[in-house]
PDB file of C-alpha atoms in Angstrom:
ATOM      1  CA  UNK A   1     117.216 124.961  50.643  1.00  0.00           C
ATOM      2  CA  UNK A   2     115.116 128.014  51.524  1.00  0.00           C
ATOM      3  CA  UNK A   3     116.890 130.145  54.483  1.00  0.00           C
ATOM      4  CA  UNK A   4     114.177 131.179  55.923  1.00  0.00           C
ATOM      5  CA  UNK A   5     112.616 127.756  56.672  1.00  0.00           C
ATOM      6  CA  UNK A   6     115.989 126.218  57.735  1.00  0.00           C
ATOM      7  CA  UNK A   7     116.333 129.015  60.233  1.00  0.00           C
ATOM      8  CA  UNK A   8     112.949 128.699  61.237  1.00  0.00           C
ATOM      9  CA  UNK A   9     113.217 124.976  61.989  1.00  0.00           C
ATOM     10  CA  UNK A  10     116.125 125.959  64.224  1.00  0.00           C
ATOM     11  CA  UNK A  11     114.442 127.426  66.271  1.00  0.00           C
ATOM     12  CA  UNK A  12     111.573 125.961  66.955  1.00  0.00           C
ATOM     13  CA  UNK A  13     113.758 122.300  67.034  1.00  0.00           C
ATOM     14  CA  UNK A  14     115.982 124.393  70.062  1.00  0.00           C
ATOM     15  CA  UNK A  15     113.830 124.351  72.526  1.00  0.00           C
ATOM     16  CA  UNK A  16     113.086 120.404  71.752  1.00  0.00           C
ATOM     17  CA  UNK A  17     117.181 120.010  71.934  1.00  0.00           C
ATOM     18  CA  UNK A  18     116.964 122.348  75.645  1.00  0.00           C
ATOM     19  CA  UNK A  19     114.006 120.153  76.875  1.00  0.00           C
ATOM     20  CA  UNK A  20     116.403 116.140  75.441  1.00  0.00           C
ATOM     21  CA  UNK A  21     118.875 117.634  77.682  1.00  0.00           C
ATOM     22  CA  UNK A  22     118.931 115.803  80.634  1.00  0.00           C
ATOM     23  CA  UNK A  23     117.701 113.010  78.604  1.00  0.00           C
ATOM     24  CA  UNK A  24     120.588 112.465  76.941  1.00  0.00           C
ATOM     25  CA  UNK A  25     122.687 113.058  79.713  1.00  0.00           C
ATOM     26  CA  UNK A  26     120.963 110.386  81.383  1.00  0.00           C
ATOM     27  CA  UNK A  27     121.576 107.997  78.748  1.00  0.00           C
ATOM     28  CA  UNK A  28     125.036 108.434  78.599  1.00  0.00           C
ATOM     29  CA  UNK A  29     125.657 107.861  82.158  1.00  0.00           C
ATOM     30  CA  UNK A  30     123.682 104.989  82.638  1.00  0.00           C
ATOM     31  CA  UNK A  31     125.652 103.527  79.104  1.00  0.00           C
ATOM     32  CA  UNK A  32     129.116 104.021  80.776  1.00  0.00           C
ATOM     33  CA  UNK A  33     127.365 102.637  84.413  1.00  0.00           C
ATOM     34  CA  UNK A  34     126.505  99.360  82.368  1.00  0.00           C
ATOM     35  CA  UNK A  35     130.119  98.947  80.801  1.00  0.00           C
ATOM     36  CA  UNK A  36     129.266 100.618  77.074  1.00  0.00           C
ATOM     37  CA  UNK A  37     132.825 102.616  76.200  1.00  0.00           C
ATOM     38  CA  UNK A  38     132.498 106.558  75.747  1.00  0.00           C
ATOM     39  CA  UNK A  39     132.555 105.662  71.477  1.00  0.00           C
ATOM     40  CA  UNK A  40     129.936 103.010  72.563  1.00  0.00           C
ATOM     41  CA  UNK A  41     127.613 104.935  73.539  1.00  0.00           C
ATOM     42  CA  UNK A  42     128.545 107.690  71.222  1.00  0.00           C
ATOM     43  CA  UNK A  43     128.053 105.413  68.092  1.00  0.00           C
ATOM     44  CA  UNK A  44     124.523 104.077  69.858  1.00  0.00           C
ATOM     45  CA  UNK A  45     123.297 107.648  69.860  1.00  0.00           C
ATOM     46  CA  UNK A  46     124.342 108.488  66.549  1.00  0.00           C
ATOM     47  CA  UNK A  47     122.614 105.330  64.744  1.00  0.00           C
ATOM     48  CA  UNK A  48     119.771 104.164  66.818  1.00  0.00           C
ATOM     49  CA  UNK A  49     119.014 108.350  67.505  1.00  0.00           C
ATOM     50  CA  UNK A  50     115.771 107.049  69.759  1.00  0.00           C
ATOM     51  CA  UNK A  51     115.660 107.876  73.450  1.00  0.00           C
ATOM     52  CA  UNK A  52     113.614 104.967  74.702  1.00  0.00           C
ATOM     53  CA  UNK A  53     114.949 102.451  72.788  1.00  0.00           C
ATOM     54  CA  UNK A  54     118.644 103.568  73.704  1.00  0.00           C
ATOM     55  CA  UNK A  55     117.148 103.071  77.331  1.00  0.00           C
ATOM     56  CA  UNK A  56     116.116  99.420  76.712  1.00  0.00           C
ATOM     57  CA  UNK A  57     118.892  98.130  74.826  1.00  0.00           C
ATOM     58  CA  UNK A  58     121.547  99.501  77.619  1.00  0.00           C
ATOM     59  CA  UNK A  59     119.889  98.016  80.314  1.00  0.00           C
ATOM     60  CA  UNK A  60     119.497  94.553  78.116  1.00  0.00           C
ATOM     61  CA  UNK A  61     122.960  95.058  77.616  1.00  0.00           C
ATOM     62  CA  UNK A  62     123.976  95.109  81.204  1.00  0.00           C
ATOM     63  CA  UNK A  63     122.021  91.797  82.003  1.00  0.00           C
ATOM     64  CA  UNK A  64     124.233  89.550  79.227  1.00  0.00           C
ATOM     65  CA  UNK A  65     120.862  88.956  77.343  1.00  0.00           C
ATOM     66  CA  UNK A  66     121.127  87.342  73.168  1.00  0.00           C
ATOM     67  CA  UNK A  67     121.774  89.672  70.571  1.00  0.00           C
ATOM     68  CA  UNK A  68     118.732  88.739  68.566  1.00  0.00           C
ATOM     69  CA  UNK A  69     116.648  89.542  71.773  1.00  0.00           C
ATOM     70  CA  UNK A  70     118.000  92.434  72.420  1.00  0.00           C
ATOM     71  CA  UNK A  71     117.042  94.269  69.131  1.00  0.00           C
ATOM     72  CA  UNK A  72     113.330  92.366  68.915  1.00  0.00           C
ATOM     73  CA  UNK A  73     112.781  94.600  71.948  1.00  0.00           C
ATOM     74  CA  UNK A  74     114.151  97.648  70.293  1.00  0.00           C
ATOM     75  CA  UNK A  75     112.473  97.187  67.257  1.00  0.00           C
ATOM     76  CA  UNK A  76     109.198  96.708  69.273  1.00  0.00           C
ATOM     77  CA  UNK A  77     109.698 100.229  71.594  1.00  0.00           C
ATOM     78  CA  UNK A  78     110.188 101.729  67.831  1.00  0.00           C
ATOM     79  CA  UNK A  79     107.482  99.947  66.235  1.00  0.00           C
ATOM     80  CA  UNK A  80     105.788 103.362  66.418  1.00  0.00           C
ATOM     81  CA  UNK A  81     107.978 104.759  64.469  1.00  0.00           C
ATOM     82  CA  UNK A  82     106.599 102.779  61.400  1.00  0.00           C
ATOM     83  CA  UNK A  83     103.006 104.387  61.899  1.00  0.00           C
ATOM     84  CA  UNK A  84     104.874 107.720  61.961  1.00  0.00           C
ATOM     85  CA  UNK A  85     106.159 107.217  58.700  1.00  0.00           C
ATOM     86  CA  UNK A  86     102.929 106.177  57.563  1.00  0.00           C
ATOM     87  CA  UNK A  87     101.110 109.264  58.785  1.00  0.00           C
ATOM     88  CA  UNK A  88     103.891 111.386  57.447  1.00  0.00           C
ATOM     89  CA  UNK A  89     104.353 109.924  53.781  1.00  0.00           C
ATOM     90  CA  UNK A  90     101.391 111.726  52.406  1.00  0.00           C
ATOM     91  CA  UNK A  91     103.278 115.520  53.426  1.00  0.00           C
ATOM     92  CA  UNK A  92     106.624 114.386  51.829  1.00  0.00           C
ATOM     93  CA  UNK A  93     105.492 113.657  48.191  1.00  0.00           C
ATOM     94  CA  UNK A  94     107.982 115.997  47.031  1.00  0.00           C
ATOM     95  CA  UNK A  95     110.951 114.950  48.821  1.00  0.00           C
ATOM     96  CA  UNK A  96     113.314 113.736  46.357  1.00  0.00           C
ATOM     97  CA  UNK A  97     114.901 109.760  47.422  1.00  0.00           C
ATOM     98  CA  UNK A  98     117.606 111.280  49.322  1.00  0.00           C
ATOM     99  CA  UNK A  99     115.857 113.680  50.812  1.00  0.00           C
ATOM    100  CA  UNK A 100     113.543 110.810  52.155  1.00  0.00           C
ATOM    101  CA  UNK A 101     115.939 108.980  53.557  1.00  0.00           C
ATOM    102  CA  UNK A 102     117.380 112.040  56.274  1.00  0.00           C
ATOM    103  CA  UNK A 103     113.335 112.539  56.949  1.00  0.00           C
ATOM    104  CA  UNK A 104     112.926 108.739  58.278  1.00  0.00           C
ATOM    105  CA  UNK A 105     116.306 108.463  59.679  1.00  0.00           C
ATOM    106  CA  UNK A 106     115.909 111.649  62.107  1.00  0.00           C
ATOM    107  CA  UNK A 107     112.236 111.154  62.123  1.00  0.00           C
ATOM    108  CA  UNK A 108     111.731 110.942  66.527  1.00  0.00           C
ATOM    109  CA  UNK A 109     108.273 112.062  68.455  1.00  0.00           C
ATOM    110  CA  UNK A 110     108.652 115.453  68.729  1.00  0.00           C
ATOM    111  CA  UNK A 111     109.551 115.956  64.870  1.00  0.00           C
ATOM    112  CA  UNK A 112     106.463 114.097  63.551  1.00  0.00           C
ATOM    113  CA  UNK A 113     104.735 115.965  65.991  1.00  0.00           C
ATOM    114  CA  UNK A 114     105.717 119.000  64.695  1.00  0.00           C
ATOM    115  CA  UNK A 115     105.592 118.322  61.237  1.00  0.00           C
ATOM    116  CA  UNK A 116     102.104 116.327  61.042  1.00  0.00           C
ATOM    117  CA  UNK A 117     100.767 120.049  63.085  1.00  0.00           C
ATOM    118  CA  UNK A 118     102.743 122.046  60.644  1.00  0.00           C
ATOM    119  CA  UNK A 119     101.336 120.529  57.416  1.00  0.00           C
ATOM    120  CA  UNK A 120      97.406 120.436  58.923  1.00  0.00           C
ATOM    121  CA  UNK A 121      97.844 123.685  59.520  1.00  0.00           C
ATOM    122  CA  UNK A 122      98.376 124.426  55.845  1.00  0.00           C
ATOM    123  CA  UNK A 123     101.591 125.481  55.764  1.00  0.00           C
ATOM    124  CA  UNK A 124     103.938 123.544  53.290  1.00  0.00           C
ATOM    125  CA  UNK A 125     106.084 120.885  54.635  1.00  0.00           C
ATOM    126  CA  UNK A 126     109.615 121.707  53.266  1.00  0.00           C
ATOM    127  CA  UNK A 127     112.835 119.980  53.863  1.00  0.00           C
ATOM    128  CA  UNK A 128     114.788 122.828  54.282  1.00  0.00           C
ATOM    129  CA  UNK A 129     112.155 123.365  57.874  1.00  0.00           C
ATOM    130  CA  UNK A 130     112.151 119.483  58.507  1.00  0.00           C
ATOM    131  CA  UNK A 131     116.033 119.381  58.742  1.00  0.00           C
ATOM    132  CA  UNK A 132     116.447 122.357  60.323  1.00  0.00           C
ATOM    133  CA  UNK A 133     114.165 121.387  62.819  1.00  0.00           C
ATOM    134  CA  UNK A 134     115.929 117.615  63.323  1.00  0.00           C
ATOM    135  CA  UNK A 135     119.994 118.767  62.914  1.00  0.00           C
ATOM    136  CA  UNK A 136     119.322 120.791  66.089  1.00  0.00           C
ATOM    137  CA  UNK A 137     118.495 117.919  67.748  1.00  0.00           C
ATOM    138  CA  UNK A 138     120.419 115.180  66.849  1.00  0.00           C
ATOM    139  CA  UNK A 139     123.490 116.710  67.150  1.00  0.00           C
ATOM    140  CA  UNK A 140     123.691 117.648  70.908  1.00  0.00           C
ATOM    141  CA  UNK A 141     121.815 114.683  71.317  1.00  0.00           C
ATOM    142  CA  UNK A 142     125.291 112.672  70.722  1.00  0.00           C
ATOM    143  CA  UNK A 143     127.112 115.098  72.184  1.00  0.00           C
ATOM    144  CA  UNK A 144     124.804 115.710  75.792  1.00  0.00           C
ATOM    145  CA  UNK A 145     125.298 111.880  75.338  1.00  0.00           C
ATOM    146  CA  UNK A 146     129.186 112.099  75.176  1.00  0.00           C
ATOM    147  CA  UNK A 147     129.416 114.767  78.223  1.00  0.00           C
ATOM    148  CA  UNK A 148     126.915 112.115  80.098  1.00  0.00           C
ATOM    149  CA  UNK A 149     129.135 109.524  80.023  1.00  0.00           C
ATOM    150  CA  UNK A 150     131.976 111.478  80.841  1.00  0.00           C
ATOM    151  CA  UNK A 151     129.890 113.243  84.032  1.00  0.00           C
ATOM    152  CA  UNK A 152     127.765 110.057  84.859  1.00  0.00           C
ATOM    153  CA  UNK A 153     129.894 109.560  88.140  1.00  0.00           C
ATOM    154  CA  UNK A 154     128.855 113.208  88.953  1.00  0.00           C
ATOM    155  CA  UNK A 155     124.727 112.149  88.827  1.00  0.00           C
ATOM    156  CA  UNK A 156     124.750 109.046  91.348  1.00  0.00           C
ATOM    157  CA  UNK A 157     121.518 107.603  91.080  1.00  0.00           C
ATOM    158  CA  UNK A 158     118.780 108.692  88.748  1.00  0.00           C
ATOM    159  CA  UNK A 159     116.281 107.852  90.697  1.00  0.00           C
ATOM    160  CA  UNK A 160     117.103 109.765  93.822  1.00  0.00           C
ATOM    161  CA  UNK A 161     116.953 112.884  91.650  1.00  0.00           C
ATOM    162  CA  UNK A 162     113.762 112.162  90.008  1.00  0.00           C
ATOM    163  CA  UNK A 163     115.586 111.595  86.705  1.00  0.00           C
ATOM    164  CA  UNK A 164     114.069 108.218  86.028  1.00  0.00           C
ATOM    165  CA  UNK A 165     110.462 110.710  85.445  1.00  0.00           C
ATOM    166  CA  UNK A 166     111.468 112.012  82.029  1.00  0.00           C
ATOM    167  CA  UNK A 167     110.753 109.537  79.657  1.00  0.00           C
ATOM    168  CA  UNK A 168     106.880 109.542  80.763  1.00  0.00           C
ATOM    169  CA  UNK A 169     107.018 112.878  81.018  1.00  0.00           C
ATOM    170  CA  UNK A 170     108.341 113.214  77.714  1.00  0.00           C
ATOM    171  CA  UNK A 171     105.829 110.994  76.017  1.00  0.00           C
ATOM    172  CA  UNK A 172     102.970 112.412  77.946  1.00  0.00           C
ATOM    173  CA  UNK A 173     103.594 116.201  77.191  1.00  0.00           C
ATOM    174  CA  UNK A 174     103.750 114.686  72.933  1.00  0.00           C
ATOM    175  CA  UNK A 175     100.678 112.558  73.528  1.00  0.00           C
ATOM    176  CA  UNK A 176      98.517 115.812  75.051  1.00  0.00           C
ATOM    177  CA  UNK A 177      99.767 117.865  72.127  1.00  0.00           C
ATOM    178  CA  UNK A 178      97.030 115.881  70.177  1.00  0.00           C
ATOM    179  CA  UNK A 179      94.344 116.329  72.758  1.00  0.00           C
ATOM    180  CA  UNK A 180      92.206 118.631  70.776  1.00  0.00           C
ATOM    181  CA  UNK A 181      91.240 115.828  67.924  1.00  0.00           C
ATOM    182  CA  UNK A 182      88.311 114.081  67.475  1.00  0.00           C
ATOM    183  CA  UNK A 183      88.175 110.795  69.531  1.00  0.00           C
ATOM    184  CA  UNK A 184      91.463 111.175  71.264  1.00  0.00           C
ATOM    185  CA  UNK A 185      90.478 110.727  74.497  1.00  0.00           C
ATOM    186  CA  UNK A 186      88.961 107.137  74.261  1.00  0.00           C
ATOM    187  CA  UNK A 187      91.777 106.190  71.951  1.00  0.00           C
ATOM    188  CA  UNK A 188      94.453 107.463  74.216  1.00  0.00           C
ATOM    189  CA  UNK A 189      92.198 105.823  77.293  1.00  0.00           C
ATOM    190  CA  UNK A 190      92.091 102.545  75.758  1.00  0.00           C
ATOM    191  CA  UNK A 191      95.771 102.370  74.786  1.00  0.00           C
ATOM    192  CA  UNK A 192      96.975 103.281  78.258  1.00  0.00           C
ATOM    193  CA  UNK A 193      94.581 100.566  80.008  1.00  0.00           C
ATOM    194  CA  UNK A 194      96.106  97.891  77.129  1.00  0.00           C
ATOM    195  CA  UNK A 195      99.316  99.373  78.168  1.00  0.00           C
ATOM    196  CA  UNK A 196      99.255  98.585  82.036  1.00  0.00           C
ATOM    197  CA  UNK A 197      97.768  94.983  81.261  1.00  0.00           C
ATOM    198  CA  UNK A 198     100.386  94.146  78.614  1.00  0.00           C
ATOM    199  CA  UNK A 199     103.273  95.662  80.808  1.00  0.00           C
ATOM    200  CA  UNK A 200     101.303  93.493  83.697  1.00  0.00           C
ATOM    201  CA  UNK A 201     100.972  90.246  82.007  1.00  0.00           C
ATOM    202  CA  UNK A 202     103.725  90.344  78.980  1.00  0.00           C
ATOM    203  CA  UNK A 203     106.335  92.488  80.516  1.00  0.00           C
ATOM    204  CA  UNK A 204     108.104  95.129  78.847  1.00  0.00           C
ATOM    205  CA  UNK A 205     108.986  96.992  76.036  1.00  0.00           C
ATOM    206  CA  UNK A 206     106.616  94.906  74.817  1.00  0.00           C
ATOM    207  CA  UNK A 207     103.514  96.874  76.284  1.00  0.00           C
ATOM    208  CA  UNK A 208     104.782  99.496  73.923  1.00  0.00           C
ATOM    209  CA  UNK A 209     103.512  98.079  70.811  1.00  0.00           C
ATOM    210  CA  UNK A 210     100.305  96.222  72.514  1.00  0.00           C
ATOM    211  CA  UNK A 211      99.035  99.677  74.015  1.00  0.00           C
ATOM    212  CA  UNK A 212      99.662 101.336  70.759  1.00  0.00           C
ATOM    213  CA  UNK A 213      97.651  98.869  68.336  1.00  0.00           C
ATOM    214  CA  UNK A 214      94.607  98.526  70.964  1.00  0.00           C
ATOM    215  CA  UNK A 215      94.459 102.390  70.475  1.00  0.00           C
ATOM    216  CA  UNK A 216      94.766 101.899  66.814  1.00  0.00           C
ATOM    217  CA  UNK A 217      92.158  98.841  66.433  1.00  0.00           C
ATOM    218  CA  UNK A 218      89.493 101.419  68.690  1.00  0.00           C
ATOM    219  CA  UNK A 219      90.688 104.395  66.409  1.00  0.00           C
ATOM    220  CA  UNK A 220      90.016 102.060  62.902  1.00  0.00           C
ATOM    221  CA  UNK A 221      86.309 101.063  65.043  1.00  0.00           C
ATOM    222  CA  UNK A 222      85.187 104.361  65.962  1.00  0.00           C
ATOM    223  CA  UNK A 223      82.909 106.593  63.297  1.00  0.00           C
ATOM    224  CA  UNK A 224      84.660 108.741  61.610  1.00  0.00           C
ATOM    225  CA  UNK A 225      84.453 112.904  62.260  1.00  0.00           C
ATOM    226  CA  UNK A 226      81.896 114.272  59.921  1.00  0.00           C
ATOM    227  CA  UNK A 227      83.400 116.965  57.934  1.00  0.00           C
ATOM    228  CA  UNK A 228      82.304 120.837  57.491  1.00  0.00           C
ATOM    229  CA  UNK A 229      81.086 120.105  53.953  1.00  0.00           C
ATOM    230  CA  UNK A 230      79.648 116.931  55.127  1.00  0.00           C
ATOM    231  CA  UNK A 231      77.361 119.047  57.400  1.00  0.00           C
ATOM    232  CA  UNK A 232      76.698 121.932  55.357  1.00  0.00           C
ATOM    233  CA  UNK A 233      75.308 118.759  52.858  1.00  0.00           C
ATOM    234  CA  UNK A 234      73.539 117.559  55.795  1.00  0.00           C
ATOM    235  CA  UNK A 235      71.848 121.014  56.584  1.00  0.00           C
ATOM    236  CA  UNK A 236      70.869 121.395  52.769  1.00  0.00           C
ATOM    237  CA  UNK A 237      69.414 117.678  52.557  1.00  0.00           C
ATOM    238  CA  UNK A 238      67.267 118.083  55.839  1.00  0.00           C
ATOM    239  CA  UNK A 239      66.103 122.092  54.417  1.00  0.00           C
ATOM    240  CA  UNK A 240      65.002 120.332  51.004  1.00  0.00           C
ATOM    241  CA  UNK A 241      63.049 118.028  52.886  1.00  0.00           C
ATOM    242  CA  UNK A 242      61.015 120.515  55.318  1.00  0.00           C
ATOM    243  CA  UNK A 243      60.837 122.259  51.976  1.00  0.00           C
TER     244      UNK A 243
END
């Protein structure tokens, strides 16, 4: 792997790992509050690796609800992370199998955000950057998570100290990231209305997926941007026929 890329993944996954923080930390607590061992929750960050639905399955956990149930509602809080791979398949080409499978597996929000900016940008998409940019992340993520459950008695309620903000917070500060493309905000408009009325009238985490393909169904609708050389062709057609 090229040293300078891993190194510069590092960093810029560091402050992602600063900002999980408290996320993690939360996690773990509430994990140990709902009767998940320290290795419990431990193992759950280490293979699920995904904040929100960590969240959901621990508090499905503490209510004694079916197995199958249980990860149907996971898999439909991460049902996003499908479309991620999608958008991301087309950087990767060059990823050997192997190298694949570590992309997809640490693949969470702030990574594709980082790489899908990275590669429009122009710069290549290497995996020595990519997993330099997720290792920093994923592994205090299981360890915050560890200390969590260890300190959870120390944090009392979530709630009373705001903590219960962070995962909207979280999502929101991604989602803005994007605000400078073409259509975003009635996509991101339309999927936070479908949002509210699915998490109305369906209940959650199911608004998850519902808010996300209204936005996509309005994105597929909506004409596309027309492209520089589009309009330079444009400006020549409409010269030729003043001409």
């Amino acid at each position: 792997m090229n040293r300078a890329d891993f190194v510069e993944g590092l960093r810029g996954g560091s402050a992602v790992a600063l900002a999980s923080a408290p996320f993690g930390a939360l996690f773990g607590a509430l994990a140990v509050e709902n009767g998940m061992s320290l290795s419990e929750a431990a193992f759950m960050s280490a293979t699920v690796y995904a904040g929100a639905s960590q969240m959901v399955g621990i508090e499905l956990f503490g209510h004694n609800v079916h197995a199958w149930l249980i990860v149907l509602s996971i898999l439909a809080v991460n049902f996003r992370h499908v479309l991620y791979s999608a958008a991301l398949a087309r950087y990767i080409g060059h990823f050997t199998p192997v190298q694949k499978f570590f992309t997809f597996f640490l693949l969470v929000d702030p990574q594709f955000a980082e790489a899908v900016k990275r590669a429009e940008a122009g710069r290549r998409l290497t995996f020595a950057w990519y997993f330099g940019f997720a290792i920093i992340i994923y592994i205090p993520w299981v360890l915050i998570s560890i200390a969590g459950g260890m300190l959870g008695g120390f944090i009392g309620d979530p709630k009373a100290i705001g903590l219960d903000i962070l995962l909207p917070a979280y999502f929101l500060g991604i989602v803005l990231g994007f605000r400078k493309r073409d259509n975003f905000l009635p996509v991101a408009l339309v999927s936070a209305v479908a949002s509210v009325f699915a998490y109305r009238y369906v209940g959650s985490p199911w608004h998850v997926s519902l808010g996300a393909a209204v936005g996509i169904v309005l994105a597929a609708l909506l004409p596309l941007p027309q492209q520089p050389q589009d309009l330079e062709a444009d400006a020549l057609q409409s010269e030729v026929h003043e001409v």
